[in-house]
Short mmCIF file of N, CA and C in Angstrom, two decimals:
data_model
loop_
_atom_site.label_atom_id
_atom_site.label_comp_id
_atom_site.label_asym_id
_atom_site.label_seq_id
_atom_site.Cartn_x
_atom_site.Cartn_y
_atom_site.Cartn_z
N UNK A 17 0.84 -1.17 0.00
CA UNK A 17 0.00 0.00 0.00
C UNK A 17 0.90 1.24 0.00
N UNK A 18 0.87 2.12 -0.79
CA UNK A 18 1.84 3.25 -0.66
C UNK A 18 0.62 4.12 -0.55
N UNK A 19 1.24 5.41 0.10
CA UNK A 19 0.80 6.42 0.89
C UNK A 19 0.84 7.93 -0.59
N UNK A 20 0.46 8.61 -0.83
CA UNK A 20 0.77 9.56 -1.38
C UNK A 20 1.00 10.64 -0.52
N UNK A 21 1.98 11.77 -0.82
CA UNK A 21 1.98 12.63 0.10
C UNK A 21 1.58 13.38 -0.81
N UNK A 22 0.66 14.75 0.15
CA UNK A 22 0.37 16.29 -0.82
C UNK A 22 1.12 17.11 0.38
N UNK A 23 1.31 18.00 -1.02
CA UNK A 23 1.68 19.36 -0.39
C UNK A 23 1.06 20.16 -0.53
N UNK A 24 1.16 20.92 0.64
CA UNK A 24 0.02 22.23 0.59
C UNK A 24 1.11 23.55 -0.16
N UNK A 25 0.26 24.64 -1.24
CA UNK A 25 1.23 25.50 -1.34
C UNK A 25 0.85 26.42 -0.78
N UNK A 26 1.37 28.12 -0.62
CA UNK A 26 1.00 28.71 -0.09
C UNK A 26 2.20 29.73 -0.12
N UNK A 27 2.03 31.02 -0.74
CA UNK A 27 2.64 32.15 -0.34
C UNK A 27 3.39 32.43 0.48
N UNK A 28 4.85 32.43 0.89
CA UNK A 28 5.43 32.55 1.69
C UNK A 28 6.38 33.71 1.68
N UNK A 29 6.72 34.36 0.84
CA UNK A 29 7.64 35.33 0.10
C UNK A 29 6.60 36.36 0.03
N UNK A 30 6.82 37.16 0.81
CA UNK A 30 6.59 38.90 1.22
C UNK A 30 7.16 40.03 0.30
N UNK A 31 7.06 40.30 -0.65
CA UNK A 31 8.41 41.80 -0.75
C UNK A 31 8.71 42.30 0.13
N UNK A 32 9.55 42.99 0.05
CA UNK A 32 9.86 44.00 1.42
C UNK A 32 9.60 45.07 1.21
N UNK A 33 8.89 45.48 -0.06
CA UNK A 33 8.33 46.73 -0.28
C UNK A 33 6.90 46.70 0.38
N UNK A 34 6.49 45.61 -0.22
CA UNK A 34 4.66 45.10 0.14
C UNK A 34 4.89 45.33 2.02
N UNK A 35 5.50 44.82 2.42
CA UNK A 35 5.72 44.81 3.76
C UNK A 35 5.94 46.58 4.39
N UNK A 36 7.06 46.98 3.70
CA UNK A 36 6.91 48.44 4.21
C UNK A 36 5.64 49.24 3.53
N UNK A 37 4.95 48.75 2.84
CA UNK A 37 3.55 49.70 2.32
C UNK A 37 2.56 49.50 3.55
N UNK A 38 2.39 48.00 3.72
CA UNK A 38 1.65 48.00 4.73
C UNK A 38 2.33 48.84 6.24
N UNK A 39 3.00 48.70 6.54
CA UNK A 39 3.60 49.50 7.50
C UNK A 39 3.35 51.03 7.56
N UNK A 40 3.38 51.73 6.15
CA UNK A 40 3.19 52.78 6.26
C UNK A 40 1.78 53.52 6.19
N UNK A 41 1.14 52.02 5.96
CA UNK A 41 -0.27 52.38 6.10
C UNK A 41 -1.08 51.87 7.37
N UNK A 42 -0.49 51.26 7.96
CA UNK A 42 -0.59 51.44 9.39
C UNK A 42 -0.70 52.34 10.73
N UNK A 43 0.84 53.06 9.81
CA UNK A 43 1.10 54.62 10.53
C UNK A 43 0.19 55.69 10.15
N UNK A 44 -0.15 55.47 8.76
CA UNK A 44 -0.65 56.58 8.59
C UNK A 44 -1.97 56.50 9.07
N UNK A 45 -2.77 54.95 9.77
CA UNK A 45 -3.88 55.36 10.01
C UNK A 45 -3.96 55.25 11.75
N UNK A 46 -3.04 55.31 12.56
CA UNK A 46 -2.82 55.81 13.38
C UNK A 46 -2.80 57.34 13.73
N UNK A 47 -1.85 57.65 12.45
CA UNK A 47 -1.78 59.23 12.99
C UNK A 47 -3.25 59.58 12.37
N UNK A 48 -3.90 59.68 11.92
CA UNK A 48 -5.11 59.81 11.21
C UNK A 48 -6.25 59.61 12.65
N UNK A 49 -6.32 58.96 13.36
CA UNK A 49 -6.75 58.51 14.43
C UNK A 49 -6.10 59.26 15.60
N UNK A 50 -5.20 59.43 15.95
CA UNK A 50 -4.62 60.62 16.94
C UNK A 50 -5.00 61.65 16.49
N UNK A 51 -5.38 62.26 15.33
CA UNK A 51 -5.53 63.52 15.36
C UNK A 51 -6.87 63.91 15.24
N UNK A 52 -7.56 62.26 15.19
CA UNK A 52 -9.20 62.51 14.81
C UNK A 52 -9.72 63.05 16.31
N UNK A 53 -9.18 62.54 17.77
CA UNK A 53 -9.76 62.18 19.22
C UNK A 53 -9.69 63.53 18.98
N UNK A 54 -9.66 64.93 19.21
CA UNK A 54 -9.98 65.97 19.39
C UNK A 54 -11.30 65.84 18.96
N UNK A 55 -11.69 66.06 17.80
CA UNK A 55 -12.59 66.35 17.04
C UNK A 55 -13.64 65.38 17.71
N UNK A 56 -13.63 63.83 17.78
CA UNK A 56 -14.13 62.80 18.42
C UNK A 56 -14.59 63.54 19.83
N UNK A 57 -14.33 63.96 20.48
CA UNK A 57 -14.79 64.46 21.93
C UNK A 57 -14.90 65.75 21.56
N UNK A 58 -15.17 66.64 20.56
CA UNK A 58 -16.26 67.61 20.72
C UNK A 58 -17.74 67.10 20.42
N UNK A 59 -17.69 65.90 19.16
CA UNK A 59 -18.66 65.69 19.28
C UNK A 59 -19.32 64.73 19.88
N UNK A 60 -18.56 63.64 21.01
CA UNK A 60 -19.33 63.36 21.82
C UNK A 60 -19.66 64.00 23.04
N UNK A 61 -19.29 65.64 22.96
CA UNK A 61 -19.87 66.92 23.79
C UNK A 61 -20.91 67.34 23.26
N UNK A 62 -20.72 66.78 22.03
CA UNK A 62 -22.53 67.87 21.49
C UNK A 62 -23.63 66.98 21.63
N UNK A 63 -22.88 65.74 22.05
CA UNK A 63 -24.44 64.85 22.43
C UNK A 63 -24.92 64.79 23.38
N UNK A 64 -26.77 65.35 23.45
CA UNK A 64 -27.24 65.69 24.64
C UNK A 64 -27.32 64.92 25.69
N UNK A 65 -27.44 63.58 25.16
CA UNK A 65 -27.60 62.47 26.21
C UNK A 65 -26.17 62.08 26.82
N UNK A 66 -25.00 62.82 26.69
CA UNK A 66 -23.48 62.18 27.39
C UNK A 66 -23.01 64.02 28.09
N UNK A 67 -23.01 63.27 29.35
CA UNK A 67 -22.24 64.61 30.22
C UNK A 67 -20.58 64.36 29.43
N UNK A 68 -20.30 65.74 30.31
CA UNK A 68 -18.85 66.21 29.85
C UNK A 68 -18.18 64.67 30.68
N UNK A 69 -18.35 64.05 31.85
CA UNK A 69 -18.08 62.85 32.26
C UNK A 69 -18.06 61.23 31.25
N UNK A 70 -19.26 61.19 30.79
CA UNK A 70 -19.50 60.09 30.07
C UNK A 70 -18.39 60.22 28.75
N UNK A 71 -18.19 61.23 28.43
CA UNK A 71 -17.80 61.94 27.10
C UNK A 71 -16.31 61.36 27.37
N UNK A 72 -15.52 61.42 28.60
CA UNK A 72 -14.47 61.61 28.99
C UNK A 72 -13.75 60.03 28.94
N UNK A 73 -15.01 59.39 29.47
CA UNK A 73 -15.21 58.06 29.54
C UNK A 73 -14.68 57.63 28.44
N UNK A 74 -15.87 57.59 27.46
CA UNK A 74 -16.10 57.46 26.08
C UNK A 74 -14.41 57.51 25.42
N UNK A 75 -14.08 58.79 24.96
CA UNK A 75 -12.65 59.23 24.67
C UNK A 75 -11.25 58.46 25.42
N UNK A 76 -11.17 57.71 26.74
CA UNK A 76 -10.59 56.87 27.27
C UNK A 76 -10.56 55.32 26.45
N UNK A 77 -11.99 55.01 26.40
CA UNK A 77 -11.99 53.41 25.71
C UNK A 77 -11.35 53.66 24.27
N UNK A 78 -11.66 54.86 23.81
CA UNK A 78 -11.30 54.88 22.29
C UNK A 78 -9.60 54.93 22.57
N UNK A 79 -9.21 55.53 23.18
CA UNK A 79 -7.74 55.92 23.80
C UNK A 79 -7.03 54.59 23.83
N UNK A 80 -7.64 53.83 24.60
CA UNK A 80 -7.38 51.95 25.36
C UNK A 80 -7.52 51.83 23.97
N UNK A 81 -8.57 51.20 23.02
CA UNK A 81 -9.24 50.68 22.01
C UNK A 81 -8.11 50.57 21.27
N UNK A 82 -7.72 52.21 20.25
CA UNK A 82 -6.57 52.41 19.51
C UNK A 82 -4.91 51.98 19.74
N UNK A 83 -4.72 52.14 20.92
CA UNK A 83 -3.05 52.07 21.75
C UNK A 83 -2.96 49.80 21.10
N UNK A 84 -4.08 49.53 22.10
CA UNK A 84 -3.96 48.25 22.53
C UNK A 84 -3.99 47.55 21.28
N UNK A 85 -4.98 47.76 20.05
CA UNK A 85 -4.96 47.21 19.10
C UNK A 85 -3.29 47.58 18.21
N UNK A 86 -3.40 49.07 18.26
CA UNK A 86 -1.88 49.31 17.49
C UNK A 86 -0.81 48.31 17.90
N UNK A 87 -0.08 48.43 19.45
CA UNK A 87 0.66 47.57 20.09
C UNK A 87 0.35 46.15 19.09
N UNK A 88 -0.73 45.44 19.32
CA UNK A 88 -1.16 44.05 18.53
C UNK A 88 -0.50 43.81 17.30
N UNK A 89 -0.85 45.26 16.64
CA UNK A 89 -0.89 44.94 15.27
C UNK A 89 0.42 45.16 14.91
N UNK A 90 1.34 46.21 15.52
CA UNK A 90 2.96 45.69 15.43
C UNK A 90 3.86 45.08 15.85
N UNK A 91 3.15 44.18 16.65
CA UNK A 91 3.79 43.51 16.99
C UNK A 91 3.72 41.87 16.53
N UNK A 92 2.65 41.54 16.03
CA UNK A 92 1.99 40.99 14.88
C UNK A 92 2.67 40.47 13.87
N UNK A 93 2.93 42.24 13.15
CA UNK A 93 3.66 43.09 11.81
C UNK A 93 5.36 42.73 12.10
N UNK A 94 5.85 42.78 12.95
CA UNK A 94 7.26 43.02 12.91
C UNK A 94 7.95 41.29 13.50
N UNK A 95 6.81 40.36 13.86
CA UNK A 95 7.04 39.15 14.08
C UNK A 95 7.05 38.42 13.17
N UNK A 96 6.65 38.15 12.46
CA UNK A 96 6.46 37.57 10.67
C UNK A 96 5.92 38.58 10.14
N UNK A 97 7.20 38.82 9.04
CA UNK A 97 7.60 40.00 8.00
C UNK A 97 7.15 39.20 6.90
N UNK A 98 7.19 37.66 7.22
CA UNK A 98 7.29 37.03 5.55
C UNK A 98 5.57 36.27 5.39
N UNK A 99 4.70 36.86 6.01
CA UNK A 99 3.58 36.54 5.33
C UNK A 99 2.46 37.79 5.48
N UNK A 100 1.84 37.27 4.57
CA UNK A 100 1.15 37.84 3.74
C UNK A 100 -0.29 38.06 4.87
N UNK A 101 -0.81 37.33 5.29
CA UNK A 101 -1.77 37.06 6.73
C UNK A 101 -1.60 38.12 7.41
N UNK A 102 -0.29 38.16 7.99
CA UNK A 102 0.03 38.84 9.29
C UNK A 102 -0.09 40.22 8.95
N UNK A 103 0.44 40.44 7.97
CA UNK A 103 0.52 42.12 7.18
C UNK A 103 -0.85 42.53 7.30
N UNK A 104 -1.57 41.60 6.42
CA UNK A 104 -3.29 41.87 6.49
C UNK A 104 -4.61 41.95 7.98
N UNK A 105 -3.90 41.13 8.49
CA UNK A 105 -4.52 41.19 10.00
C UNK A 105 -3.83 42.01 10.77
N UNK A 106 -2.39 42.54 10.60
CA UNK A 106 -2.04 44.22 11.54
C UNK A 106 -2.61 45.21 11.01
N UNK A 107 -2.94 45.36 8.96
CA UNK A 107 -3.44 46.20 8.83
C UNK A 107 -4.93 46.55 9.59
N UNK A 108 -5.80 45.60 9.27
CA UNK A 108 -7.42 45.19 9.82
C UNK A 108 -7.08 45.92 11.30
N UNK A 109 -6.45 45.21 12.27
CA UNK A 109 -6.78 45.46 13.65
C UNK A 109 -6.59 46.80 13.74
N UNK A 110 -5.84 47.55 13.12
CA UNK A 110 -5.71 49.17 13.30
C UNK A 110 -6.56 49.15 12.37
N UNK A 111 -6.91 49.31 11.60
CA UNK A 111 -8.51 50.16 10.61
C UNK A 111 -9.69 50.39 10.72
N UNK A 112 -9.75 48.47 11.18
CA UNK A 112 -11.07 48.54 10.80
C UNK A 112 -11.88 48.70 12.50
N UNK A 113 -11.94 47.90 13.46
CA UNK A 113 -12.36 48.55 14.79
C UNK A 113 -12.68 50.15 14.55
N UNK A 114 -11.66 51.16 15.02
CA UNK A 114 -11.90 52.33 15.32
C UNK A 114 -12.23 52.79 14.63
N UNK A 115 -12.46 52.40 13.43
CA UNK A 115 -13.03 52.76 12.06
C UNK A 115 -14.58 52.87 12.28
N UNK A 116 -15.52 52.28 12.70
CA UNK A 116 -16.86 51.73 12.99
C UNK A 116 -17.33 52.99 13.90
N UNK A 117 -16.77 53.81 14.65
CA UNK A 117 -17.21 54.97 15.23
C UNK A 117 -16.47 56.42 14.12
N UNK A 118 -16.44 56.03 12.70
CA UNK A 118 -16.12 57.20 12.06
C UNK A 118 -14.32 58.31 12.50
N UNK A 119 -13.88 57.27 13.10
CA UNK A 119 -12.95 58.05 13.34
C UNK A 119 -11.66 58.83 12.94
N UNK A 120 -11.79 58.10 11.30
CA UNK A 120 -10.65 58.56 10.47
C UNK A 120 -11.23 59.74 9.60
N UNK A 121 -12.42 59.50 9.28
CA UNK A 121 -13.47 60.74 8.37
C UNK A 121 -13.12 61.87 9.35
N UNK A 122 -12.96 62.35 10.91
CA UNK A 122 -13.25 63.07 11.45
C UNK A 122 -12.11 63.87 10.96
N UNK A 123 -10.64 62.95 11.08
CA UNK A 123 -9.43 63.85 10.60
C UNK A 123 -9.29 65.21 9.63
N UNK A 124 -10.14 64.85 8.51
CA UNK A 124 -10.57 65.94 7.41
C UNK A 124 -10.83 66.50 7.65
N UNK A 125 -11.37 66.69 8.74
CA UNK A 125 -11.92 68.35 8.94
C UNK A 125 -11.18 68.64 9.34
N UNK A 126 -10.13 68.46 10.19
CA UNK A 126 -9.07 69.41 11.18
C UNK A 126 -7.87 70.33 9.96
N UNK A 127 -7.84 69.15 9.00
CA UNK A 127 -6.84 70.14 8.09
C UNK A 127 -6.87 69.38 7.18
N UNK A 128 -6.76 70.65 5.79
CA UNK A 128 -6.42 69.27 4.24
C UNK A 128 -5.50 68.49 4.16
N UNK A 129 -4.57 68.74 5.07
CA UNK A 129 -3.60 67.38 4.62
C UNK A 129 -3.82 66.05 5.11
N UNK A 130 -4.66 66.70 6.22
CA UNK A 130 -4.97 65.03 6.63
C UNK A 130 -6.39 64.39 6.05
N UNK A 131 -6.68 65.42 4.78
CA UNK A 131 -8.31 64.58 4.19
C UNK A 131 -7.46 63.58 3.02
N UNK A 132 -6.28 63.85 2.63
CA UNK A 132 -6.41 62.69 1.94
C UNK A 132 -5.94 61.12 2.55
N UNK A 133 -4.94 60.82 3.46
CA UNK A 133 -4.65 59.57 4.24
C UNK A 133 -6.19 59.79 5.06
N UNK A 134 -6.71 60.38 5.56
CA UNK A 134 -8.00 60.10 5.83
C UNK A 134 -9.12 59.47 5.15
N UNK A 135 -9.12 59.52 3.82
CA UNK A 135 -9.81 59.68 2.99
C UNK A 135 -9.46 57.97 2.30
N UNK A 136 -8.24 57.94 2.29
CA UNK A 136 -7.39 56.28 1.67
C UNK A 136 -8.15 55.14 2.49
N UNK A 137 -7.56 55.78 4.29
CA UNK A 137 -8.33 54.81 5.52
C UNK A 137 -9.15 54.48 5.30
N UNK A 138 -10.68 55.42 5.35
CA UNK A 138 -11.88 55.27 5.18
C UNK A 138 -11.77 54.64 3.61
N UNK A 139 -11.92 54.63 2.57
CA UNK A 139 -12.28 53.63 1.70
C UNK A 139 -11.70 52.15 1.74
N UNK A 140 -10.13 52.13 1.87
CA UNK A 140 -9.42 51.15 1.98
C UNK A 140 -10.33 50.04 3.25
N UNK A 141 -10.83 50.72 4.32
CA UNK A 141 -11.28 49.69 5.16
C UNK A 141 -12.22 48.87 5.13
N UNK A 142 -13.10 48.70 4.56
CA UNK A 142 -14.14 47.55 3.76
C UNK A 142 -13.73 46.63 3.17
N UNK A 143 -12.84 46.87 2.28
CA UNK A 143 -12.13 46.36 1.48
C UNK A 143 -11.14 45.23 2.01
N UNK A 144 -10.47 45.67 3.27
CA UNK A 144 -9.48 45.20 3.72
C UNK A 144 -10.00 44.02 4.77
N UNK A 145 -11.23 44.54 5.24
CA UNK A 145 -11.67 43.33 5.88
C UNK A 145 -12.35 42.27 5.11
N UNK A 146 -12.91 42.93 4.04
CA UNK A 146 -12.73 41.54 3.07
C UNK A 146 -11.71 40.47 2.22
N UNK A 147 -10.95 41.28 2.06
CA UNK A 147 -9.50 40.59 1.65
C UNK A 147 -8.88 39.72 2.40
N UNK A 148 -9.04 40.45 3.88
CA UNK A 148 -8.64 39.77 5.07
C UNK A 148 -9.67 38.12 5.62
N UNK A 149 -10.59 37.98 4.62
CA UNK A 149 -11.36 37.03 5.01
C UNK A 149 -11.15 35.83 4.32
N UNK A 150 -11.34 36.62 2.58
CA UNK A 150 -10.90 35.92 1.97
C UNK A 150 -9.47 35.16 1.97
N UNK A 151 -8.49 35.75 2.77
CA UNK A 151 -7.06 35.29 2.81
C UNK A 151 -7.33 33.97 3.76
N UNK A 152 -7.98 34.63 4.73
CA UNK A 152 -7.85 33.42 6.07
C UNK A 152 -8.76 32.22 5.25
N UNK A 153 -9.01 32.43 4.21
CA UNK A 153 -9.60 30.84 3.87
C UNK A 153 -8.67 30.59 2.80
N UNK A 154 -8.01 31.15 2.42
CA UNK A 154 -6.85 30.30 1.29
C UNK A 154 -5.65 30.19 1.83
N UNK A 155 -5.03 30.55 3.12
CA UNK A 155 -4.30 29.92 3.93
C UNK A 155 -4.86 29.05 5.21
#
């Protein structure tokens, strides 16, 4: 009786460009997100139903939310450089979460330079969590 063996294939070879793109789109939607929390806590001041307390609250979890996922996601990112997964799931964990309370759209208003990496974030993130889905089923 002989046995056949299969091999599984699978992407293993990263560029190191692809790798620093994602990286820099990481950063950029970090800083995009640091500069949104201003703007983010005026307007969870203009909502009637959240005291200046709740508001404060509020602006803390997003604070925790962003830090804890970033930390994740580079550390993620800078642990395996050579796949393709990891790149895609550090990008996701910084995007797409803090993304869901509008928080990269807010950036644009503070200044034009930040409407366009604002502007990349917000479209790119739909996208990315689908890519990111589709990946985890072909690896």
């Amino acid at each position: 009786m002989t046995l056949s063996k299969t091999t599984s294939t699978s992407i293993h070879f990263l560029p190191h460009w692809v790798w620093w793109m994602g990286i820099i789109y990481m950063v950029t939607t970090l800083i995009t997100y640091v500069f949104a929390l201003p703007m983010r806590y005026q307007q969870l001041l203009g909502n009637v139903a959240l005291t200046p307390v709740l508001a404060t609250i509020q602006l803390g979890i997003d604070y925790v939310l962003i830090i804890s996922l970033s930390v994740i996601s580079f550390i993620l990112v800078f642990h395996r450089k050579d796949k393709w997964i990891t790149l895609l799931m550090g990008m996701a964990l910084i995007a797409v979460p803090p993304n869901i309370s509008g928080g990269s759209s807010l950036a644009g208003q503070l200044h034009i330079l930040l409407h366009i990496p604002a502007g990349i974030v917000t479209v790119t993130v739909s996208s990315l969590a689908l890519v990111l889905l589709i990946m985890e089923q072909l690896f």
